[in-house]
mmCIF file of C-alpha atoms and ligand atoms in Angstrom:
data_model
loop_
_atom_site.group_PDB
_atom_site.id
_atom_site.type_symbol
_atom_site.label_atom_id
_atom_site.label_comp_id
_atom_site.label_asym_id
_atom_site.label_seq_id
_atom_site.Cartn_x
_atom_site.Cartn_y
_atom_site.Cartn_z
ATOM 1 C CA MET A 145 -14.379 21.034 -46.505
ATOM 2 C CA ASN A 146 -15.616 17.821 -48.327
ATOM 3 C CA THR A 147 -14.036 18.165 -51.651
ATOM 4 C CA GLN A 148 -16.520 15.632 -53.249
ATOM 5 C CA ALA A 149 -19.415 18.148 -52.350
ATOM 6 C CA PRO A 150 -21.155 19.681 -55.255
ATOM 7 C CA ILE A 151 -20.839 23.184 -56.574
ATOM 8 C CA GLY A 152 -23.979 25.205 -56.883
ATOM 9 C CA VAL A 153 -24.702 26.986 -60.248
ATOM 10 C CA PHE A 154 -27.825 29.346 -60.337
ATOM 11 C CA ASP A 155 -29.443 31.843 -62.903
ATOM 12 C CA SER A 156 -33.000 33.183 -63.241
ATOM 13 C CA GLY A 157 -33.735 30.740 -65.668
ATOM 14 C CA PHE A 158 -31.983 28.642 -68.636
ATOM 15 C CA GLY A 159 -29.099 31.090 -69.379
ATOM 16 C CA GLY A 160 -26.800 29.840 -66.724
ATOM 17 C CA LEU A 161 -26.813 26.567 -68.469
ATOM 18 C CA THR A 162 -24.073 28.379 -70.793
ATOM 19 C CA VAL A 163 -22.081 28.741 -67.580
ATOM 20 C CA MET A 164 -22.655 25.266 -66.695
ATOM 21 C CA LYS A 165 -21.632 23.964 -69.775
ATOM 22 C CA GLU A 166 -18.306 25.398 -69.635
ATOM 23 C CA ILE A 167 -17.785 24.530 -66.044
ATOM 24 C CA MET A 168 -18.328 20.937 -67.242
ATOM 25 C CA ARG A 169 -15.768 21.379 -69.838
ATOM 26 C CA GLN A 170 -13.067 23.015 -67.592
ATOM 27 C CA LEU A 171 -13.972 20.831 -64.349
ATOM 28 C CA PRO A 172 -15.028 17.480 -65.644
ATOM 29 C CA GLY A 173 -14.524 15.755 -62.109
ATOM 30 C CA GLU A 174 -16.800 18.394 -60.208
ATOM 31 C CA ASN A 175 -20.371 17.447 -58.887
ATOM 32 C CA LEU A 176 -22.737 20.208 -59.875
ATOM 33 C CA ILE A 177 -26.179 21.529 -58.933
ATOM 34 C CA TYR A 178 -27.991 23.772 -61.295
ATOM 35 C CA PHE A 179 -30.991 25.886 -60.161
ATOM 36 C CA GLY A 180 -32.805 27.887 -62.518
ATOM 37 C CA ASP A 181 -35.423 30.214 -61.464
ATOM 38 C CA THR A 182 -38.040 29.564 -64.175
ATOM 39 C CA ALA A 183 -41.110 30.617 -62.137
ATOM 40 C CA ARG A 184 -39.542 34.157 -61.646
ATOM 41 C CA VAL A 185 -37.559 34.701 -64.497
ATOM 42 C CA PRO A 186 -36.885 37.484 -65.842
ATOM 43 C CA TYR A 187 -34.545 39.250 -63.083
ATOM 44 C CA GLY A 188 -33.491 41.897 -65.586
ATOM 45 C CA THR A 189 -36.381 43.997 -65.071
ATOM 46 C CA LYS A 190 -36.805 44.046 -61.268
ATOM 47 C CA SER A 191 -35.083 45.989 -58.568
ATOM 48 C CA LYS A 192 -32.081 45.238 -56.656
ATOM 49 C CA GLY A 193 -34.199 44.487 -53.532
ATOM 50 C CA THR A 194 -36.135 41.819 -55.396
ATOM 51 C CA VAL A 195 -33.069 40.067 -57.017
ATOM 52 C CA LEU A 196 -31.294 40.153 -53.599
ATOM 53 C CA LYS A 197 -34.310 38.461 -51.875
ATOM 54 C CA TYR A 198 -34.549 35.968 -54.836
ATOM 55 C CA SER A 199 -30.672 35.327 -54.756
ATOM 56 C CA ARG A 200 -30.533 34.904 -51.080
ATOM 57 C CA GLN A 201 -33.385 32.335 -51.185
ATOM 58 C CA ILE A 202 -31.629 30.366 -53.820
ATOM 59 C CA VAL A 203 -28.492 30.481 -52.110
ATOM 60 C CA HIS A 204 -30.175 28.996 -48.807
ATOM 61 C CA PHE A 205 -31.550 26.220 -50.822
ATOM 62 C CA LEU A 206 -28.306 25.407 -52.359
ATOM 63 C CA MET A 207 -26.588 25.435 -49.022
ATOM 64 C CA THR A 208 -29.085 22.488 -47.784
ATOM 65 C CA LYS A 209 -27.518 20.590 -50.699
ATOM 66 C CA GLU A 210 -23.897 21.187 -48.972
ATOM 67 C CA VAL A 211 -22.443 22.823 -51.953
ATOM 68 C CA LYS A 212 -18.739 23.682 -51.465
ATOM 69 C CA ALA A 213 -18.970 26.969 -53.613
ATOM 70 C CA ILE A 214 -21.607 28.904 -55.489
ATOM 71 C CA VAL A 215 -21.445 30.588 -58.883
ATOM 72 C CA VAL A 216 -23.955 33.004 -59.698
ATOM 73 C CA ALA A 217 -24.459 32.402 -63.367
ATOM 74 C CA CYS A 218 -26.629 35.144 -63.933
ATOM 75 C CA ASN A 219 -25.154 38.944 -64.750
ATOM 76 C CA THR A 220 -27.999 40.515 -62.969
ATOM 77 C CA ALA A 221 -27.798 38.529 -59.880
ATOM 78 C CA SER A 222 -23.963 39.059 -59.999
ATOM 79 C CA ALA A 223 -24.427 42.742 -60.589
ATOM 80 C CA LEU A 224 -27.202 43.371 -57.901
ATOM 81 C CA ALA A 225 -26.787 40.816 -55.160
ATOM 82 C CA LEU A 226 -23.326 39.236 -55.108
ATOM 83 C CA GLU A 227 -21.661 41.877 -52.936
ATOM 84 C CA GLU A 228 -24.273 41.421 -50.088
ATOM 85 C CA ILE A 229 -24.383 37.515 -50.335
ATOM 86 C CA LYS A 230 -20.466 37.273 -50.118
ATOM 87 C CA GLN A 231 -20.474 38.680 -46.763
ATOM 88 C CA GLU A 232 -23.363 36.422 -45.580
ATOM 89 C CA ILE A 233 -21.875 33.047 -46.565
ATOM 90 C CA GLU A 234 -18.858 31.199 -45.366
ATOM 91 C CA ILE A 235 -18.300 29.322 -48.579
ATOM 92 C CA PRO A 236 -16.821 30.879 -51.810
ATOM 93 C CA ILE A 237 -18.959 32.459 -54.372
ATOM 94 C CA ILE A 238 -18.143 34.077 -57.555
ATOM 95 C CA GLY A 239 -20.118 35.762 -60.161
ATOM 96 C CA VAL A 240 -19.873 36.251 -64.099
ATOM 97 C CA VAL A 241 -19.260 40.104 -64.324
ATOM 98 C CA GLU A 242 -15.733 40.477 -63.068
ATOM 99 C CA PRO A 243 -14.435 37.539 -65.107
ATOM 100 C CA GLY A 244 -16.065 39.089 -68.391
ATOM 101 C CA ALA A 245 -14.664 42.322 -67.862
ATOM 102 C CA LYS A 246 -11.298 41.078 -67.393
ATOM 103 C CA MET A 247 -11.398 39.089 -70.456
ATOM 104 C CA ALA A 248 -12.711 42.054 -72.475
ATOM 105 C CA ALA A 249 -10.013 44.550 -70.981
ATOM 106 C CA GLU A 250 -7.451 42.045 -72.152
ATOM 107 C CA THR A 251 -8.536 41.525 -75.863
ATOM 108 C CA THR A 252 -9.581 45.148 -76.773
ATOM 109 C CA GLU A 253 -7.173 46.916 -79.069
ATOM 110 C CA THR A 254 -9.097 49.816 -79.916
ATOM 111 C CA LYS A 255 -9.825 50.309 -76.236
ATOM 112 C CA THR A 256 -13.797 50.706 -77.148
ATOM 113 C CA ILE A 257 -15.751 47.868 -75.534
ATOM 114 C CA GLY A 258 -19.529 47.359 -76.064
ATOM 115 C CA ILE A 259 -21.597 45.610 -73.280
ATOM 116 C CA ILE A 260 -25.063 44.401 -73.864
ATOM 117 C CA GLY A 261 -27.287 42.852 -70.809
ATOM 118 C CA THR A 262 -30.413 43.340 -69.031
ATOM 119 C CA ASP A 263 -31.913 46.568 -67.972
ATOM 120 C CA SER A 264 -30.708 46.124 -64.421
ATOM 121 C CA THR A 265 -27.211 44.829 -65.309
ATOM 122 C CA ILE A 266 -26.739 48.029 -67.718
ATOM 123 C CA LYS A 267 -28.404 50.513 -65.044
ATOM 124 C CA SER A 268 -26.201 49.141 -62.278
ATOM 125 C CA GLY A 269 -23.121 50.449 -64.349
ATOM 126 C CA ILE A 270 -21.082 47.662 -62.986
ATOM 127 C CA TYR A 271 -19.233 46.248 -66.159
ATOM 128 C CA THR A 272 -18.342 50.054 -66.704
ATOM 129 C CA SER A 273 -16.926 50.533 -63.419
ATOM 130 C CA TYR A 274 -14.638 47.307 -63.465
ATOM 131 C CA LEU A 275 -13.345 48.255 -66.877
ATOM 132 C CA ARG A 276 -12.307 51.531 -65.799
ATOM 133 C CA GLN A 277 -10.727 50.095 -62.905
ATOM 134 C CA LEU A 278 -8.864 47.636 -65.019
ATOM 135 C CA ASP A 279 -7.862 50.316 -67.660
ATOM 136 C CA PRO A 280 -8.980 54.000 -67.131
ATOM 137 C CA GLU A 281 -8.476 54.500 -70.869
ATOM 138 C CA ILE A 282 -11.251 52.234 -71.981
ATOM 139 C CA THR A 283 -14.542 53.963 -73.452
ATOM 140 C CA VAL A 284 -17.584 51.621 -72.727
ATOM 141 C CA VAL A 285 -20.734 51.919 -74.858
ATOM 142 C CA SER A 286 -23.811 50.090 -73.247
ATOM 143 C CA ARG A 287 -27.105 49.029 -74.241
ATOM 144 C CA ALA A 288 -29.890 47.229 -72.721
ATOM 145 C CA CYS A 289 -31.492 44.405 -74.797
ATOM 146 C CA PRO A 290 -34.656 43.337 -72.791
ATOM 147 C CA LEU A 291 -36.148 41.395 -75.475
ATOM 148 C CA PHE A 292 -33.103 38.992 -75.725
ATOM 149 C CA VAL A 293 -34.121 36.933 -72.643
ATOM 150 C CA PRO A 294 -37.953 36.102 -73.617
ATOM 151 C CA LEU A 295 -36.537 35.199 -77.216
ATOM 152 C CA VAL A 296 -33.979 32.836 -75.982
ATOM 153 C CA GLU A 297 -36.275 31.357 -73.515
ATOM 154 C CA GLU A 298 -39.045 30.929 -76.382
ATOM 155 C CA GLY A 299 -36.069 28.830 -78.165
ATOM 156 C CA LEU A 300 -35.975 31.287 -80.965
ATOM 157 C CA LEU A 301 -32.430 31.400 -81.478
ATOM 158 C CA GLU A 302 -32.192 31.379 -85.201
ATOM 159 C CA ASP A 303 -35.416 33.243 -86.660
ATOM 160 C CA ARG A 304 -36.239 36.336 -88.418
ATOM 161 C CA ILE A 305 -37.590 37.819 -85.309
ATOM 162 C CA THR A 306 -34.301 37.581 -83.242
ATOM 163 C CA ASP A 307 -32.383 39.222 -86.376
ATOM 164 C CA ASP A 308 -35.166 41.917 -86.380
ATOM 165 C CA VAL A 309 -34.438 42.577 -82.589
ATOM 166 C CA ILE A 310 -30.771 42.404 -82.900
ATOM 167 C CA GLU A 311 -30.805 45.056 -85.526
ATOM 168 C CA ARG A 312 -32.765 47.236 -83.398
ATOM 169 C CA TYR A 313 -30.839 46.879 -80.280
ATOM 170 C CA LEU A 314 -27.454 46.823 -82.048
ATOM 171 C CA HIS A 315 -27.426 49.090 -84.751
ATOM 172 C CA GLU A 316 -26.119 52.182 -82.440
ATOM 173 C CA LEU A 317 -23.142 50.102 -81.229
ATOM 174 C CA LYS A 318 -21.940 49.670 -84.796
ATOM 175 C CA ASP A 319 -21.049 53.398 -85.138
ATOM 176 C CA TYR A 320 -18.854 53.477 -82.257
ATOM 177 C CA GLY A 321 -15.800 51.287 -83.364
ATOM 178 C CA ILE A 322 -16.067 48.780 -80.758
ATOM 179 C CA ASP A 323 -13.662 45.882 -81.103
ATOM 180 C CA SER A 324 -15.145 43.833 -78.200
ATOM 181 C CA LEU A 325 -18.687 43.256 -77.209
ATOM 182 C CA ILE A 326 -19.389 41.585 -73.817
ATOM 183 C CA LEU A 327 -22.362 39.500 -73.828
ATOM 184 C CA GLY A 328 -23.292 40.684 -70.317
ATOM 185 C CA CYS A 329 -26.281 38.119 -69.870
ATOM 186 C CA THR A 330 -25.779 34.603 -69.451
ATOM 187 C CA HIS A 331 -28.702 33.998 -72.099
ATOM 188 C CA TYR A 332 -26.955 35.959 -74.791
ATOM 189 C CA PRO A 333 -24.301 33.294 -75.855
ATOM 190 C CA LEU A 334 -27.334 31.078 -77.056
ATOM 191 C CA ILE A 335 -27.889 33.867 -79.835
ATOM 192 C CA ARG A 336 -24.465 34.571 -80.533
ATOM 193 C CA ASN A 337 -24.229 33.161 -83.855
ATOM 194 C CA ALA A 338 -26.886 35.839 -85.038
ATOM 195 C CA ILE A 339 -25.402 38.428 -82.823
ATOM 196 C CA ARG A 340 -21.911 37.763 -84.737
ATOM 197 C CA ARG A 341 -23.584 37.900 -88.109
ATOM 198 C CA TYR A 342 -24.993 41.183 -87.478
ATOM 199 C CA MET A 343 -21.971 42.576 -85.951
ATOM 200 C CA GLY A 344 -19.412 41.229 -88.336
ATOM 201 C CA PRO A 345 -16.204 39.455 -87.986
ATOM 202 C CA ASP A 346 -13.837 42.597 -86.472
ATOM 203 C CA VAL A 347 -16.157 42.413 -83.224
ATOM 204 C CA HIS A 348 -14.987 39.967 -80.875
ATOM 205 C CA LEU A 349 -17.869 38.486 -78.833
ATOM 206 C CA VAL A 350 -16.882 38.133 -75.351
ATOM 207 C CA ASN A 351 -18.626 35.283 -73.460
ATOM 208 C CA PRO A 352 -17.914 35.630 -69.731
ATOM 209 C CA ALA A 353 -18.663 31.817 -69.122
ATOM 210 C CA TYR A 354 -15.274 30.625 -70.352
ATOM 211 C CA GLU A 355 -13.669 33.125 -68.020
ATOM 212 C CA THR A 356 -15.849 32.532 -65.329
ATOM 213 C CA ALA A 357 -15.189 28.653 -65.325
ATOM 214 C CA LYS A 358 -11.344 29.427 -65.354
ATOM 215 C CA SER A 359 -11.811 31.579 -62.402
ATOM 216 C CA LEU A 360 -13.732 28.879 -60.551
ATOM 217 C CA LYS A 361 -10.961 26.565 -61.308
ATOM 218 C CA ALA A 362 -8.285 28.807 -60.111
ATOM 219 C CA MET A 363 -10.322 29.635 -56.820
ATOM 220 C CA LEU A 364 -10.853 25.721 -56.336
ATOM 221 C CA LYS A 365 -7.121 25.123 -56.502
ATOM 222 C CA GLU A 366 -6.090 28.005 -54.232
ATOM 223 C CA GLN A 367 -8.638 26.906 -51.697
ATOM 224 C CA ASP A 368 -7.853 23.338 -52.111
ATOM 225 C CA LEU A 369 -11.286 22.351 -53.122
ATOM 226 C CA ILE A 370 -10.649 20.535 -56.167
ATOM 227 C CA ASN A 371 -12.386 17.089 -56.351
ATOM 228 C CA ARG A 372 -9.493 14.571 -56.994
ATOM 229 C CA SER A 373 -11.817 11.516 -56.099
ATOM 230 C CA GLY A 374 -11.631 10.206 -59.707
ATOM 231 C CA ASN A 375 -15.461 9.202 -59.539
ATOM 232 C CA PRO A 376 -17.365 10.427 -62.500
ATOM 233 C CA ALA A 377 -19.030 13.768 -61.764
ATOM 234 C CA GLY A 378 -23.036 13.695 -60.974
ATOM 235 C CA TYR A 379 -25.221 16.542 -62.238
ATOM 236 C CA GLN A 380 -28.399 17.608 -60.407
ATOM 237 C CA TYR A 381 -31.059 20.070 -61.827
ATOM 238 C CA TYR A 382 -33.679 22.043 -60.010
ATOM 239 C CA VAL A 383 -36.335 24.628 -61.202
ATOM 240 C CA SER A 384 -38.923 26.791 -59.892
ATOM 241 C CA ASP A 385 -41.402 25.700 -62.597
ATOM 242 C CA GLY A 386 -41.584 24.109 -65.987
ATOM 243 C CA VAL A 387 -39.699 20.832 -65.612
ATOM 244 C CA ASP A 388 -40.395 19.459 -69.177
ATOM 245 C CA SER A 389 -39.415 22.691 -70.906
ATOM 246 C CA PHE A 390 -36.205 22.875 -68.904
ATOM 247 C CA ILE A 391 -35.286 19.475 -69.671
ATOM 248 C CA SER A 392 -35.688 19.748 -73.250
ATOM 249 C CA PHE A 393 -33.808 23.176 -73.275
ATOM 250 C CA ALA A 394 -30.967 21.729 -71.360
ATOM 251 C CA SER A 395 -30.459 18.611 -73.070
ATOM 252 C CA ASP A 396 -29.895 20.893 -76.352
ATOM 253 C CA VAL A 397 -27.353 23.362 -74.516
ATOM 254 C CA LEU A 398 -25.462 20.662 -72.364
ATOM 255 C CA PRO A 399 -22.932 18.069 -73.937
ATOM 256 C CA CYS A 400 -25.358 15.426 -71.610
ATOM 257 C CA HIS A 401 -28.667 14.549 -71.758
ATOM 258 C CA VAL A 402 -30.726 15.778 -68.874
ATOM 259 C CA GLU A 403 -32.962 13.005 -67.709
ATOM 260 C CA LYS A 404 -34.772 14.777 -64.750
ATOM 261 C CA ALA A 405 -35.057 17.943 -62.998
ATOM 262 C CA GLU A 406 -36.973 18.439 -59.684
ATOM 263 C CA ILE A 407 -39.423 21.314 -58.711
ATOM 264 C CA VAL A 408 -38.244 23.592 -55.694
ATOM 265 C CA ASP A 409 -41.047 25.883 -53.662
ATOM 266 C CA ILE A 410 -38.063 28.592 -53.478
ATOM 267 C CA GLU A 411 -40.276 31.069 -51.842
ATOM 268 C CA SER A 412 -40.055 28.836 -48.697
ATOM 269 C CA TYR A 413 -36.408 29.062 -48.364
HETATM 270 N N1 DGL B 624 -29.514 35.182 -67.360
HETATM 271 C C1 DGL B 624 -29.486 36.630 -66.407
HETATM 272 C C2 DGL B 624 -28.558 37.293 -66.841
HETATM 273 O O1 DGL B 624 -27.396 37.186 -66.972
HETATM 274 C C3 DGL B 624 -30.866 37.443 -66.784
HETATM 275 C C4 DGL B 624 -31.986 36.771 -67.517
HETATM 276 C C5 DGL B 624 -33.111 37.678 -66.523
HETATM 277 O O2 DGL B 624 -33.455 38.796 -67.026
HETATM 278 O O3 DGL B 624 -33.414 37.091 -65.989
HETATM 279 O O4 DGL B 624 -28.334 38.770 -66.492
#
């Protein structure tokens, strides 16, 4: 395997950029290709069959770019499609759910963990089962927050409307005495300041992006796939629609300016 080959990172839209940012920070020597399925976002309200079909198409597209590994930077796709796709491809692929659950299990003291995500992620029960495997004494309180994704995609990161929606979704969680809250959707770290304000300083917000980048690094090391060429890392961006809004959003989120993104006809993969 060519260690200079890029790593593919994908999400249903903009949210996976929070994971991309963390990978850039922890693995500055790696070439990365990001795909955001902006034409078909959101995934969080769709069935397993649809999310699996979309994820397979994206993986096929990334394979044409000869990626050496893939990061599913979307909780919904990690919850509904990762297990199947793992069996279908030869290269390593990791998602965000397992690393996020691990981090929360290590952080909690009260053993009461909150988890918020899309409808599909919450219904899949995947976080609860990982957390229980890690520690059967953990109590999990979960809540789907379907409006968070459109609020983030609209750029309403600091806005009265977002504060109102946060209160509406999270007020029950406050009564359960959780000490950790997993941001179980890659869009949510973008509104973490507003969530933190509402939940207060005693609730630790778990952003699976950090732990995912750490797991990716460990996996690349183990498989001897780290790019040691010393060349500056290159980043490429692809979307299925809306290039201009992607470029402006990505330039805000990432530590570098995004000059261009290309449209991919993802249905053809
Ligand atoms: N960013 C995706 C996730 O982590 C979901 C957004 C969507 O519904 O597509 O689940």
